[in-house]
Amino acid sequence: MKLLIAVVQDQDSHRLSTALIKEGFRATKLASTGGFLKSGNSTFLIGIQDEQYEQVLQIIKANCKSREQMISPVSPIGGTAESYVPYPVEVQVGGATVFVLGVEDFRQF
Ligand code: 2BA
């Protein structure tokens, strides 16, 4: 068994959870915040059998899009002036960041 931890953009989270349910997968969606952009994203915990791995990856890939996002500069008052960037910077936010963990045991009571 595996546990997939998938960080996806909020714009894709409803579509992804609908697609997972439709294909018979169970998932838990957590509200999360990206450490860099400090904006909301969604983290899915998806418990699957090993042989379902490729199918779930395909579902995530098909439902999560990569997007460009602008970061506005924040005045460094009280912060470090060296890291201050005085103009907006564009970053590419991935469709999904997926961590794959082996599950030692799984119980439901
Ligand atoms: P954020 O941390 O808000 O990062 C959003 C996007 O900003 C990243 O997209 C990346 O393009 C850029 N970025 C992040 N840290 C950066 C840095 N130190 N310097 C320059 N650019 C930086 P993604 O890489 O697609 O990540 C999307 C979200 O996935 C992240 O949101 C974070 O919530 C999660 N994530 C990505 N890598 C992770 C990791 N290694 N561990 C835990 N969460 C991760």
XYZ file of C-alpha atoms and ligand atoms in Angstrom, residues 7 34-38 41 91-94 97 99, ligand 1:
57
model
C -0.038 19.512 -2.967
C 2.501 27.327 0.386
C 5.621 28.310 2.308
C 6.963 30.491 -0.504
C 3.882 32.292 -1.885
C 2.088 32.164 1.483
C -3.310 25.470 -1.649
C 6.935 32.040 -10.626
C 5.707 28.876 -12.250
C 3.510 27.001 -9.763
C 3.415 23.317 -10.560
C 3.805 18.255 -6.051
C 5.223 12.689 -2.349
P 4.857 27.520 -2.437
O 5.874 27.194 -1.407
O 3.991 28.695 -2.183
O 5.663 27.712 -3.815
C 5.002 28.165 -4.984
C 5.951 28.211 -6.157
O 6.982 29.186 -5.884
C 6.716 26.898 -6.390
O 5.932 26.032 -7.197
C 7.985 27.363 -7.053
O 7.774 27.614 -8.443
C 8.237 28.708 -6.403
N 9.178 28.580 -5.281
C 9.000 27.915 -4.116
N 10.078 28.071 -3.300
C 10.939 28.836 -3.980
C 12.249 29.358 -3.682
N 12.841 29.093 -2.498
N 12.849 30.129 -4.624
C 12.256 30.394 -5.798
N 11.016 29.938 -6.138
C 10.373 29.179 -5.245
P 5.997 24.464 -6.942
O 7.422 24.011 -6.834
O 5.176 23.826 -8.007
O 5.318 24.209 -5.524
C 3.928 24.392 -5.300
C 3.604 24.173 -3.844
O 3.904 22.806 -3.516
C 4.456 24.995 -2.873
O 3.888 26.273 -2.686
C 4.421 24.144 -1.602
O 3.190 24.340 -0.919
C 4.409 22.723 -2.173
N 5.772 22.189 -2.248
C 6.614 22.244 -3.306
N 7.769 21.622 -3.033
C 7.665 21.169 -1.770
C 8.552 20.440 -0.902
N 9.776 20.048 -1.303
N 8.102 20.152 0.329
C 6.872 20.526 0.733
N 5.971 21.206 -0.023
C 6.385 21.532 -1.263
